């Protein structure tokens, strides 16, 4: 009897599992998968997906056609979560609870159509809804982006260039995806994204309206919270919403007029208007910057006077923003406007740092060490040119994609990275350092000696090598060698501010304050300096005079401190008085007050 009951129970369980099992199958012919109205094919390692219908149906097609890629991506996302929170069960459990809480807060601001879309994805793939949502919202919970965007035009058309700089998600670049969303009753829209990320950081609708996102690091006022301004749907979903409902700049104006968020720059190109604009979305306010002289562009620093000064603290006028901004303007002026796509390609693929063919730190050029996607959207001809990569994506092979015909071709072959051998040498060196000293919180004297002995095994850029040796010799208290390599760095890169800071650090470590001051003063005279560089250098020089006064009292030290204090305050006047800047000023005032 018991056996019979067990058999009946087993049969019931099996039948219920079969009843609720996902039993969706796509068809495949000539390399093209189809399911309902959706289709997907892969060219040059990139999936091109088209989904059609209402929100849920588009999601269902997405889940069925992309299930293989979604499952592979899920493993990577899970591994990244582990690197942030650790593998320990309790830690991971707590982290998942926190993530679920954040997702609930995000979804309170999400339009129902996007939630329905994710429900469809979960129905179509082998993940549950919670896992699909985790992947969909994961990037904007954990990571911040730092990008470059611009729009160019001539009498024949308009193009929109953009580099996505996104640290921490380099592995996602191995899971690129181009999606054509044909939402029922809306304008078809193409998004350049990653597997199972439904937001739009870059895209263009099929009427020629393109949009891209840059991060805006303007701080929140001290008496406010971010939630006071961020009251609408997350920005990447707002972009999809705008592109699916607008094809003219005036319509974009209307949609942003009542949209409240904080911390974004949105660059827009419009084929219908034959123009472009950049919108600064800061503290719930929207400032529109119109195209001037056939160009509008942005890095991560506001273009408007109000955004640039009233909302931006002095540190935002630093090297990573200013060097890219200056190089964009320089390339726009120097490259002919005859072929806009080629001009945009030269701009997005540029690794130059002022007169250098590449930025030796690989962090301040347009195409840099955290560029994971590089693209050009031809608004007038409905074509997209793009490349993905874990680093320096703009140097990778560029594909061309015709949105209407869905033809894929090769626009540019992968090009050589300037001084690629040095670049690879630095990667190998850093990997060695990380492996060798991964468990040590602080290196010991013997560790620095080991680096000195091993460093010649790596093919390092001479200036980079000199700086590494400077640090090592300073840490083992070899003054002569530390100064020798600091001077070598300056000799090799005389307009590079970091070189002079290398000498400053070496001198400071040996309490040689006069030489440290001299190094920074020469930097301010000879190097490429931003407003932020002047601020930091003058603050550091002032502190050195304070140390000199403690070491050997002299009225001239105090006079110099007071003079520098006034110069620093004048430097800061035009900019937003961020909390940390005010704190810095208070510390300096207190330092000088000791000598009153």
Coordinates of C-alpha atoms in Angstrom, one line a residue:
X1 CA 0.0 0.0 0.0
X2 CA 2.8 2.4 1.0
X3 CA 4.6 1.5 -2.3
X4 CA 1.4 2.3 -4.3
X5 CA 0.9 5.6 -2.5
X6 CA 4.6 6.5 -3.2
X7 CA 4.1 5.7 -6.8
X8 CA 1.0 7.9 -7.1
X9 CA 2.8 10.7 -5.3
X10 CA 5.8 10.4 -7.6
X11 CA 3.5 10.4 -10.7
X12 CA 1.8 13.5 -9.4
X13 CA 5.1 15.3 -8.8
X14 CA 6.3 14.4 -12.3
X15 CA 3.1 15.5 -13.9
X16 CA 3.2 18.8 -12.0
X17 CA 6.8 19.3 -13.1
X18 CA 6.0 18.6 -16.7
X19 CA 3.0 20.9 -16.4
X20 CA 5.1 23.9 -15.2
X21 CA 8.3 23.1 -17.1
X22 CA 9.6 25.6 -19.6
X23 CA 9.2 23.9 -22.9
X24 CA 10.2 26.7 -25.4
X25 CA 12.2 25.8 -28.5
X26 CA 13.7 28.0 -31.1
X27 CA 14.2 27.1 -34.7
X28 CA 17.6 27.4 -36.3
X29 CA 18.4 27.7 -40.0
X30 CA 21.5 29.0 -41.8
X31 CA 22.9 30.2 -38.4
X32 CA 19.8 32.2 -37.6
X33 CA 17.7 31.3 -34.5
X34 CA 14.0 32.3 -34.6
X35 CA 11.3 32.1 -31.9
X36 CA 7.9 33.8 -32.4
X37 CA 8.7 37.1 -34.1
X38 CA 12.2 37.2 -32.6
X39 CA 15.5 36.3 -34.3
X40 CA 19.2 36.1 -33.4
X41 CA 22.4 35.5 -35.3
X42 CA 26.1 35.7 -34.4
X43 CA 28.7 37.4 -36.5
X44 CA 32.4 37.9 -35.6
X45 CA 31.6 36.7 -32.1
X46 CA 28.8 39.3 -31.5
X47 CA 25.1 38.2 -31.1
X48 CA 22.6 40.4 -33.0
X49 CA 19.1 40.0 -31.5
X50 CA 15.8 41.3 -32.7
X51 CA 12.7 41.1 -30.5
X52 CA 9.1 42.2 -31.4
X53 CA 5.8 42.6 -29.6
X54 CA 4.6 43.8 -26.3
X55 CA 7.0 44.0 -23.3
X56 CA 6.5 40.5 -22.0
X57 CA 6.7 38.9 -25.5
X58 CA 9.9 40.8 -26.2
X59 CA 11.4 39.5 -23.0
X60 CA 10.2 35.9 -23.7
X61 CA 11.9 36.0 -27.1
X62 CA 15.1 37.4 -25.5
X63 CA 15.1 34.7 -22.9
X64 CA 14.6 31.8 -25.3
X65 CA 16.9 33.0 -28.0
X66 CA 19.7 34.1 -25.7
X67 CA 19.5 31.4 -23.0
X68 CA 22.9 30.0 -23.7
X69 CA 24.6 33.4 -23.4
X70 CA 22.5 34.4 -20.4
X71 CA 23.6 31.3 -18.4
X72 CA 27.3 31.9 -19.2
X73 CA 26.9 35.6 -18.2
X74 CA 25.2 34.6 -14.9
X75 CA 28.3 32.6 -13.9
X76 CA 30.5 35.7 -14.4
X77 CA 28.1 38.0 -12.5
X78 CA 28.1 35.5 -9.6
X79 CA 31.9 35.4 -9.6
X80 CA 32.1 39.2 -9.5
X81 CA 29.7 39.3 -6.6
X82 CA 32.0 36.9 -4.8
X83 CA 35.0 39.1 -5.3
X84 CA 33.1 41.9 -3.7
X85 CA 31.6 40.1 -0.7
X86 CA 33.7 36.9 -0.4
X87 CA 32.7 33.3 -0.6
X88 CA 31.8 32.9 3.0
X89 CA 28.1 31.8 3.1
X90 CA 26.9 34.4 5.7
X91 CA 28.6 37.2 3.9
X92 CA 27.1 36.2 0.6
X93 CA 23.7 35.7 2.2
X94 CA 23.8 39.2 3.7
X95 CA 25.0 40.7 0.5
X96 CA 22.1 39.1 -1.4
X97 CA 19.7 40.5 1.1
X98 CA 21.2 44.0 0.6
X99 CA 21.0 43.6 -3.2
X100 CA 17.4 42.5 -3.1
X101 CA 16.6 45.5 -1.0
X102 CA 18.4 47.8 -3.5
X103 CA 16.5 46.1 -6.4
X104 CA 13.2 46.7 -4.6
X105 CA 14.0 50.4 -4.3
X106 CA 15.0 50.6 -8.0
X107 CA 11.8 48.8 -9.1
X108 CA 9.6 51.3 -7.3
X109 CA 10.8 53.8 -9.9
X110 CA 10.5 51.4 -12.9
X111 CA 7.7 51.6 -15.5
X112 CA 5.7 48.4 -15.6
X113 CA 6.7 47.7 -19.2
X114 CA 10.4 47.1 -18.2
X115 CA 9.4 44.9 -15.3
X116 CA 7.2 42.9 -17.6
X117 CA 10.1 42.5 -20.0
X118 CA 12.3 41.0 -17.3
X119 CA 9.4 38.7 -16.4
X120 CA 9.4 37.5 -20.0
X121 CA 13.2 36.9 -20.0
X122 CA 12.8 34.8 -16.8
X123 CA 10.1 32.8 -18.4
X124 CA 12.1 32.1 -21.5
X125 CA 15.5 31.3 -20.0
X126 CA 16.8 28.9 -17.3
X127 CA 17.0 31.5 -14.6
X128 CA 14.3 32.5 -12.1
X129 CA 13.0 36.1 -12.0
X130 CA 15.2 37.0 -9.0
X131 CA 18.3 35.9 -10.8
X132 CA 17.3 37.8 -14.0
X133 CA 16.7 40.9 -12.0
X134 CA 20.0 40.6 -10.2
X135 CA 21.9 40.5 -13.5
X136 CA 19.8 43.3 -15.0
X137 CA 20.4 45.7 -12.2
X138 CA 23.8 44.6 -11.1
X139 CA 25.9 47.0 -13.1
X140 CA 24.2 50.2 -11.9
X141 CA 24.3 49.0 -8.3
X142 CA 28.0 48.3 -8.2
X143 CA 29.7 50.4 -10.8
X144 CA 30.2 54.0 -12.0
X145 CA 31.0 54.9 -15.6
X146 CA 33.5 57.4 -16.9
X147 CA 33.0 58.1 -20.6
X148 CA 33.5 60.3 -23.7
X149 CA 30.7 61.3 -26.1
X150 CA 30.4 63.7 -29.0
X151 CA 28.2 64.6 -32.0
X152 CA 29.6 65.9 -35.3
X153 CA 27.8 67.2 -38.4
X154 CA 28.5 68.5 -41.9
X155 CA 26.3 69.3 -44.9
X156 CA 25.9 65.6 -45.6
X157 CA 24.9 64.2 -42.3
X158 CA 25.4 63.7 -38.6
X159 CA 27.3 61.1 -36.5
X160 CA 27.5 60.3 -32.8
X161 CA 30.7 59.0 -31.3
X162 CA 31.1 57.4 -27.9
X163 CA 33.5 55.5 -25.7
X164 CA 32.1 53.6 -22.7
X165 CA 34.7 53.6 -19.9
X166 CA 33.5 51.3 -17.2
X167 CA 36.0 50.0 -14.6
X168 CA 35.2 46.7 -12.8
X169 CA 33.1 45.1 -15.6
X170 CA 35.9 44.3 -18.1
X171 CA 34.8 40.7 -18.2
X172 CA 31.4 41.8 -19.5
X173 CA 33.1 42.9 -22.7
X174 CA 33.3 39.2 -23.6
X175 CA 29.5 39.2 -23.7
X176 CA 28.6 41.9 -26.1
X177 CA 25.1 42.2 -27.5
X178 CA 23.3 44.3 -30.1
X179 CA 19.5 44.4 -29.5
X180 CA 16.8 45.7 -31.8
X181 CA 13.7 46.3 -29.7
X182 CA 10.5 46.6 -31.7
X183 CA 8.1 47.4 -28.9
X184 CA 4.5 47.4 -30.1
X185 CA 3.3 50.9 -31.0
X186 CA 6.8 52.4 -30.3
X187 CA 9.8 53.5 -32.4
X188 CA 12.1 50.6 -33.0
X189 CA 15.4 51.1 -31.1
X190 CA 18.8 49.5 -31.3
X191 CA 20.9 49.2 -28.1
X192 CA 24.7 48.4 -27.9
X193 CA 24.8 46.6 -24.6
X194 CA 25.9 43.4 -22.8
X195 CA 24.1 40.1 -22.4
X196 CA 21.0 40.4 -20.1
X197 CA 21.5 44.1 -19.4
X198 CA 18.3 45.8 -20.7
X199 CA 19.3 49.4 -19.9
X200 CA 20.7 51.7 -22.6
X201 CA 24.0 53.4 -22.1
X202 CA 24.3 53.7 -25.9
X203 CA 21.7 53.4 -28.6
X204 CA 19.9 54.8 -31.6
X205 CA 16.3 54.5 -32.7
X206 CA 15.4 53.7 -36.3
X207 CA 14.4 57.3 -37.0
X208 CA 17.9 58.4 -36.3
X209 CA 17.8 59.7 -32.7
X210 CA 20.9 58.5 -30.8
X211 CA 21.7 58.8 -27.1
X212 CA 24.6 58.0 -24.8
X213 CA 25.3 58.4 -21.1
X214 CA 28.3 59.9 -19.3
X215 CA 28.6 60.1 -15.5
X216 CA 28.5 63.5 -13.9
X217 CA 30.4 63.5 -10.5
X218 CA 28.8 66.6 -9.1
X219 CA 28.2 66.1 -5.4
X220 CA 24.9 66.3 -3.6
X221 CA 24.6 69.4 -1.3
X222 CA 25.3 68.7 2.3
X223 CA 21.7 69.2 3.4
X224 CA 20.3 66.9 0.8
X225 CA 20.2 63.2 0.0
X226 CA 20.5 61.6 -3.5
X227 CA 16.9 60.3 -3.0
X228 CA 15.7 63.9 -3.0
X229 CA 16.6 64.2 -6.6
X230 CA 16.5 60.6 -8.0
X231 CA 12.8 60.1 -8.1
X232 CA 12.2 58.7 -11.6
X233 CA 13.2 55.6 -13.4
X234 CA 17.0 54.8 -13.6
X235 CA 18.7 56.7 -16.3
X236 CA 19.6 53.8 -18.6
X237 CA 15.9 52.8 -18.8
X238 CA 14.9 56.5 -19.3
X239 CA 17.1 56.5 -22.4
X240 CA 15.3 53.5 -23.8
X241 CA 12.0 55.1 -23.0
X242 CA 13.0 58.4 -24.8
X243 CA 14.4 56.6 -27.9
X244 CA 11.2 54.5 -28.2
X245 CA 9.0 57.6 -28.0
X246 CA 11.0 60.5 -29.6
X247 CA 12.8 61.4 -32.7
X248 CA 13.4 65.1 -32.4
X249 CA 15.3 67.2 -29.9
X250 CA 12.2 69.2 -28.9
X251 CA 10.6 65.9 -27.8
X252 CA 13.7 65.0 -25.8
X253 CA 13.4 68.5 -24.2
X254 CA 9.9 67.7 -23.1
X255 CA 10.7 64.3 -21.7
X256 CA 13.6 65.6 -19.6
X257 CA 11.7 68.7 -18.5
X258 CA 9.9 66.8 -15.7
X259 CA 12.4 64.0 -15.2
X260 CA 14.2 64.2 -11.9
X261 CA 17.6 62.5 -11.3
X262 CA 21.2 63.4 -10.5
X263 CA 24.7 62.8 -11.8
X264 CA 24.3 62.3 -15.6
X265 CA 25.3 63.8 -18.9
X266 CA 23.2 62.7 -21.9
X267 CA 24.5 63.4 -25.4
X268 CA 21.9 63.3 -28.2
X269 CA 22.1 63.3 -32.0
X270 CA 19.1 63.8 -34.2
X271 CA 18.9 63.0 -37.9
X272 CA 15.6 64.9 -38.2
X273 CA 17.0 68.1 -36.7
X274 CA 20.4 67.6 -38.3
X275 CA 21.8 68.7 -34.9
X276 CA 22.8 67.5 -31.5
X277 CA 22.8 68.5 -27.8
X278 CA 24.2 67.6 -24.5
X279 CA 21.9 67.5 -21.4
X280 CA 23.3 68.0 -17.9
X281 CA 21.0 66.3 -15.4
X282 CA 22.1 67.5 -12.0
X283 CA 20.2 67.8 -8.8
X284 CA 16.8 67.3 -10.5
X285 CA 17.6 70.1 -13.0
X286 CA 18.2 69.8 -16.7
X287 CA 20.6 72.1 -18.6
X288 CA 20.7 71.8 -22.4
X289 CA 23.9 72.6 -24.3
X290 CA 23.3 73.1 -28.0
X291 CA 25.6 72.1 -30.8
X292 CA 28.1 74.9 -31.6
X293 CA 30.1 75.0 -34.8
X294 CA 29.0 71.6 -35.9
X295 CA 30.2 69.9 -32.6
X296 CA 29.1 69.1 -29.1
X297 CA 31.0 66.9 -26.8
X298 CA 31.5 65.9 -23.1
X299 CA 33.9 63.8 -21.0
X300 CA 32.8 63.8 -17.3
X301 CA 32.8 67.6 -16.8
X302 CA 29.9 69.9 -17.3
X303 CA 29.9 72.1 -20.4
X304 CA 27.5 74.9 -19.2
X305 CA 28.9 77.6 -17.0
X306 CA 26.5 76.7 -14.2
X307 CA 27.3 73.1 -14.3
X308 CA 31.0 73.6 -14.7
X309 CA 31.5 75.9 -11.8
X310 CA 28.4 76.3 -9.6
X311 CA 27.8 72.5 -9.4
X312 CA 31.4 71.1 -9.9
X313 CA 34.1 71.2 -7.2
X314 CA 37.7 71.9 -8.2
X315 CA 38.8 68.3 -8.3
X316 CA 36.5 67.6 -11.3
X317 CA 38.7 69.9 -13.3
X318 CA 41.4 67.3 -13.1
X319 CA 43.6 65.4 -15.5
X320 CA 41.2 62.5 -16.5
X321 CA 38.5 65.0 -17.5
X322 CA 40.5 67.9 -18.9
X323 CA 43.0 65.8 -21.0
X324 CA 40.2 64.0 -22.8
X325 CA 38.2 67.2 -23.3
X326 CA 41.3 69.0 -24.7
X327 CA 42.1 66.1 -27.0
X328 CA 38.6 66.0 -28.3
X329 CA 38.6 69.7 -29.1
X330 CA 42.0 69.4 -30.7
X331 CA 41.1 66.4 -32.9
X332 CA 37.8 68.1 -33.9
X333 CA 39.7 71.1 -35.1
X334 CA 42.5 69.3 -36.8
X335 CA 40.7 66.5 -38.6
X336 CA 38.7 67.3 -41.8
X337 CA 35.0 67.3 -41.6
X338 CA 34.6 65.6 -45.0
X339 CA 34.1 62.0 -43.8
X340 CA 32.4 62.2 -40.4
X341 CA 32.5 58.4 -39.7
X342 CA 36.3 58.3 -40.3
X343 CA 36.8 61.5 -38.3
X344 CA 34.7 60.0 -35.4
X345 CA 36.8 56.8 -35.6
X346 CA 40.0 58.7 -35.3
X347 CA 38.6 60.4 -32.2
X348 CA 37.2 57.4 -30.4
X349 CA 40.3 55.3 -31.1
X350 CA 42.8 58.0 -29.9
X351 CA 45.2 56.9 -27.2
X352 CA 47.1 60.2 -27.3
X353 CA 48.0 62.3 -24.3
X354 CA 48.8 65.8 -25.6
X355 CA 51.9 65.4 -27.7
X356 CA 52.5 61.8 -26.6
X357 CA 51.2 59.0 -28.8
X358 CA 49.7 57.4 -25.7
X359 CA 49.1 58.3 -22.1
X360 CA 51.8 56.5 -20.1
X361 CA 49.3 55.8 -17.3
X362 CA 46.7 54.6 -19.8
X363 CA 44.0 56.4 -17.9
X364 CA 43.6 59.9 -19.3
X365 CA 43.2 59.3 -23.0
X366 CA 40.0 59.1 -24.9
X367 CA 40.5 55.4 -25.6
X368 CA 42.1 54.2 -22.4
X369 CA 42.7 51.4 -19.9
X370 CA 39.0 51.1 -18.9
X371 CA 37.4 51.6 -22.3
X372 CA 35.2 48.5 -22.8
X373 CA 33.1 49.7 -25.7
X374 CA 33.8 52.1 -28.5
X375 CA 31.2 53.1 -31.2
X376 CA 30.1 55.5 -33.9
X377 CA 26.4 55.9 -34.7
X378 CA 25.7 57.3 -38.2
X379 CA 22.3 58.9 -37.6
X380 CA 21.8 59.9 -41.2
X381 CA 22.4 56.4 -42.7
X382 CA 21.1 54.2 -39.9
X383 CA 24.5 52.4 -39.4
X384 CA 26.5 51.6 -36.3
X385 CA 30.2 51.0 -36.1
X386 CA 31.5 49.4 -32.9
X387 CA 34.1 47.5 -31.0
X388 CA 34.2 45.8 -27.6
X389 CA 37.2 44.9 -25.5
X390 CA 38.4 44.5 -21.9
X391 CA 40.7 47.4 -22.3
X392 CA 41.4 50.0 -25.1
X393 CA 38.3 48.8 -27.0
X394 CA 38.9 51.6 -29.6
X395 CA 41.9 49.7 -30.9
X396 CA 39.9 46.5 -31.5
X397 CA 38.3 45.3 -34.7
X398 CA 35.3 47.6 -35.6
X399 CA 32.2 46.0 -37.1
X400 CA 29.6 47.8 -39.2
X401 CA 25.9 47.1 -38.7
X402 CA 23.1 48.3 -41.0
X403 CA 20.1 48.6 -38.7
X404 CA 17.5 48.3 -41.4
X405 CA 19.1 45.5 -43.6
X406 CA 20.8 43.8 -40.6
X407 CA 24.0 43.4 -42.7
X408 CA 27.2 43.0 -40.7
X409 CA 30.7 43.8 -42.0
X410 CA 34.1 44.7 -40.9
X411 CA 34.7 48.5 -40.8
X412 CA 38.3 48.5 -39.4
X413 CA 40.6 45.7 -38.6
X414 CA 42.2 45.6 -35.1
X415 CA 45.0 48.2 -35.0
X416 CA 48.2 48.1 -33.1
X417 CA 48.2 49.8 -29.7
X418 CA 51.0 52.5 -29.6
X419 CA 54.0 50.9 -27.8
X420 CA 52.0 47.7 -27.4
X421 CA 55.1 45.8 -26.2
X422 CA 55.4 48.2 -23.3
X423 CA 51.7 48.0 -22.6
X424 CA 51.9 44.2 -22.4
X425 CA 55.0 44.4 -20.3
X426 CA 53.3 46.5 -17.8
X427 CA 50.3 44.1 -17.6
X428 CA 52.7 41.2 -17.0
X429 CA 54.5 43.2 -14.4
X430 CA 51.4 44.1 -12.5
X431 CA 50.1 40.6 -12.7
X432 CA 53.4 39.4 -11.2
X433 CA 53.2 42.0 -8.4
X434 CA 49.6 41.0 -7.6
X435 CA 50.5 37.3 -7.5
X436 CA 53.6 37.8 -5.5
X437 CA 52.3 40.1 -2.8
X438 CA 48.6 39.3 -2.9
X439 CA 48.3 38.5 0.8
X440 CA 50.5 41.2 2.1
X441 CA 48.9 44.4 3.4
X442 CA 52.3 46.3 3.3
X443 CA 55.5 45.4 1.5
X444 CA 58.7 44.9 3.4
X445 CA 62.2 46.0 2.6
X446 CA 63.1 42.6 1.2
X447 CA 60.0 42.8 -1.1
X448 CA 61.2 46.1 -2.6
X449 CA 64.7 44.6 -3.2
X450 CA 63.1 41.6 -4.9
X451 CA 61.2 44.0 -7.3
X452 CA 64.4 45.9 -8.0
X453 CA 66.2 42.6 -8.9
X454 CA 63.3 41.3 -11.0
X455 CA 62.1 44.4 -12.8
X456 CA 64.4 44.0 -15.8
X457 CA 62.6 40.8 -16.7
X458 CA 59.6 42.9 -17.8
X459 CA 59.6 45.1 -20.9
X460 CA 58.5 48.3 -19.2
X461 CA 58.2 51.8 -20.7
X462 CA 61.4 53.5 -19.5
X463 CA 59.6 56.3 -17.7
X464 CA 57.2 53.9 -16.0
X465 CA 60.2 51.7 -15.0
X466 CA 62.0 54.7 -13.6
X467 CA 59.0 55.6 -11.4
X468 CA 58.7 52.1 -10.1
X469 CA 62.4 52.0 -9.2
X470 CA 62.1 55.4 -7.6
X471 CA 59.4 54.1 -5.3
X472 CA 61.4 51.0 -4.4
X473 CA 64.6 52.8 -3.7
X474 CA 62.8 55.4 -1.6
X475 CA 61.3 52.6 0.5
X476 CA 64.6 50.9 1.2
X477 CA 66.0 54.4 2.0
X478 CA 68.5 54.6 -0.8
X479 CA 68.4 58.3 -1.4
X480 CA 70.9 58.6 -4.2
X481 CA 69.2 55.9 -6.4
X482 CA 65.7 57.2 -5.5
X483 CA 66.7 60.7 -6.8
X484 CA 68.5 59.3 -9.8
X485 CA 65.3 57.5 -11.0
X486 CA 63.0 60.4 -10.1
X487 CA 65.2 62.7 -12.3
X488 CA 65.2 60.1 -15.1
X489 CA 61.4 60.1 -15.1
X490 CA 61.4 63.9 -15.4
X491 CA 64.0 63.8 -18.2
X492 CA 61.9 61.3 -20.2
X493 CA 58.6 63.1 -19.7
X494 CA 59.3 66.8 -19.0
X495 CA 55.6 67.9 -19.6
X496 CA 54.1 65.1 -17.5
X497 CA 53.0 66.3 -14.0
X498 CA 53.3 62.8 -12.5
X499 CA 57.0 62.8 -13.1
X500 CA 57.5 65.9 -10.9
X501 CA 55.3 64.4 -8.3
X502 CA 57.6 61.4 -8.3
X503 CA 60.5 63.6 -7.4
X504 CA 58.3 65.3 -4.7
X505 CA 57.5 62.0 -3.1
X506 CA 61.1 60.9 -3.1
X507 CA 62.3 64.2 -1.6
X508 CA 59.5 64.2 1.0
X509 CA 60.4 60.7 2.1
X510 CA 63.9 61.9 3.0
X511 CA 62.6 65.1 4.7
X512 CA 64.3 67.1 1.9
X513 CA 61.5 69.7 1.9
X514 CA 63.2 72.4 -0.1
X515 CA 63.9 70.0 -3.0
X516 CA 60.3 68.7 -2.8
X517 CA 59.0 72.3 -3.1
X518 CA 61.3 73.0 -6.0
X519 CA 60.0 69.9 -7.9
X520 CA 56.4 71.0 -7.6
X521 CA 57.2 74.6 -8.6
X522 CA 59.0 73.4 -11.7
X523 CA 55.9 71.2 -12.5
X524 CA 53.6 74.2 -12.3
X525 CA 55.9 76.0 -14.7
X526 CA 56.6 73.3 -17.2
X527 CA 54.0 70.5 -17.1
X528 CA 50.5 70.2 -18.6
X529 CA 48.6 71.3 -15.6
X530 CA 44.9 71.5 -14.9
X531 CA 43.1 73.8 -12.4
X532 CA 43.0 70.8 -10.0
X533 CA 46.8 70.2 -10.4
X534 CA 47.4 73.8 -9.3
X535 CA 45.1 73.3 -6.3
X536 CA 46.7 70.1 -5.1
X537 CA 50.3 71.2 -5.8
X538 CA 49.8 74.5 -3.9
X539 CA 48.3 72.7 -1.0
X540 CA 51.2 70.3 -0.9
X541 CA 53.8 73.1 -1.1
X542 CA 52.0 74.9 1.7
X543 CA 52.3 71.8 3.9
X544 CA 56.0 71.5 3.1
X545 CA 56.6 75.1 4.3
X546 CA 54.8 74.1 7.5
X547 CA 57.2 71.2 7.9
X548 CA 60.2 73.4 7.1
X549 CA 59.0 75.9 9.8
X550 CA 58.8 73.1 12.3
X551 CA 62.2 71.8 11.3
X552 CA 64.0 75.2 11.1
X553 CA 61.9 78.4 11.9
X554 CA 62.1 81.2 9.4
X555 CA 59.6 84.1 8.9
X556 CA 59.9 83.5 5.1
X557 CA 58.2 80.1 5.5
X558 CA 55.2 81.7 7.2
X559 CA 55.0 84.5 4.6
X560 CA 55.0 81.8 1.8
X561 CA 52.3 79.9 3.6
X562 CA 50.0 82.9 3.9
X563 CA 50.6 83.8 0.2
X564 CA 49.8 80.3 -0.9
X565 CA 46.7 80.2 1.3
X566 CA 45.3 83.3 -0.5
X567 CA 46.2 81.8 -3.9
X568 CA 44.4 78.5 -3.1
X569 CA 41.3 80.4 -1.9
X570 CA 41.3 82.4 -5.2
X571 CA 41.6 79.2 -7.2
X572 CA 38.6 77.7 -5.4
X573 CA 36.4 80.7 -5.6
X574 CA 34.7 79.9 -9.0
X575 CA 33.9 76.3 -8.0
X576 CA 31.3 74.5 -5.9
X577 CA 32.6 74.5 -2.3
X578 CA 32.4 70.8 -1.7
X579 CA 32.5 69.5 1.9
X580 CA 36.0 68.1 1.5
X581 CA 37.3 71.4 0.0
X582 CA 36.0 73.4 2.9
X583 CA 37.5 70.9 5.3
X584 CA 40.9 71.2 3.5
X585 CA 40.7 75.0 3.8
X586 CA 39.9 74.8 7.5
X587 CA 42.9 72.6 8.1
X588 CA 45.1 75.0 6.2
X589 CA 43.7 78.0 8.1
X590 CA 44.4 76.2 11.4
X591 CA 47.9 75.3 10.3
X592 CA 48.7 79.0 9.6
X593 CA 47.0 80.2 12.8
X594 CA 49.7 78.4 14.8
X595 CA 52.1 81.1 13.7
X596 CA 49.9 84.1 14.4

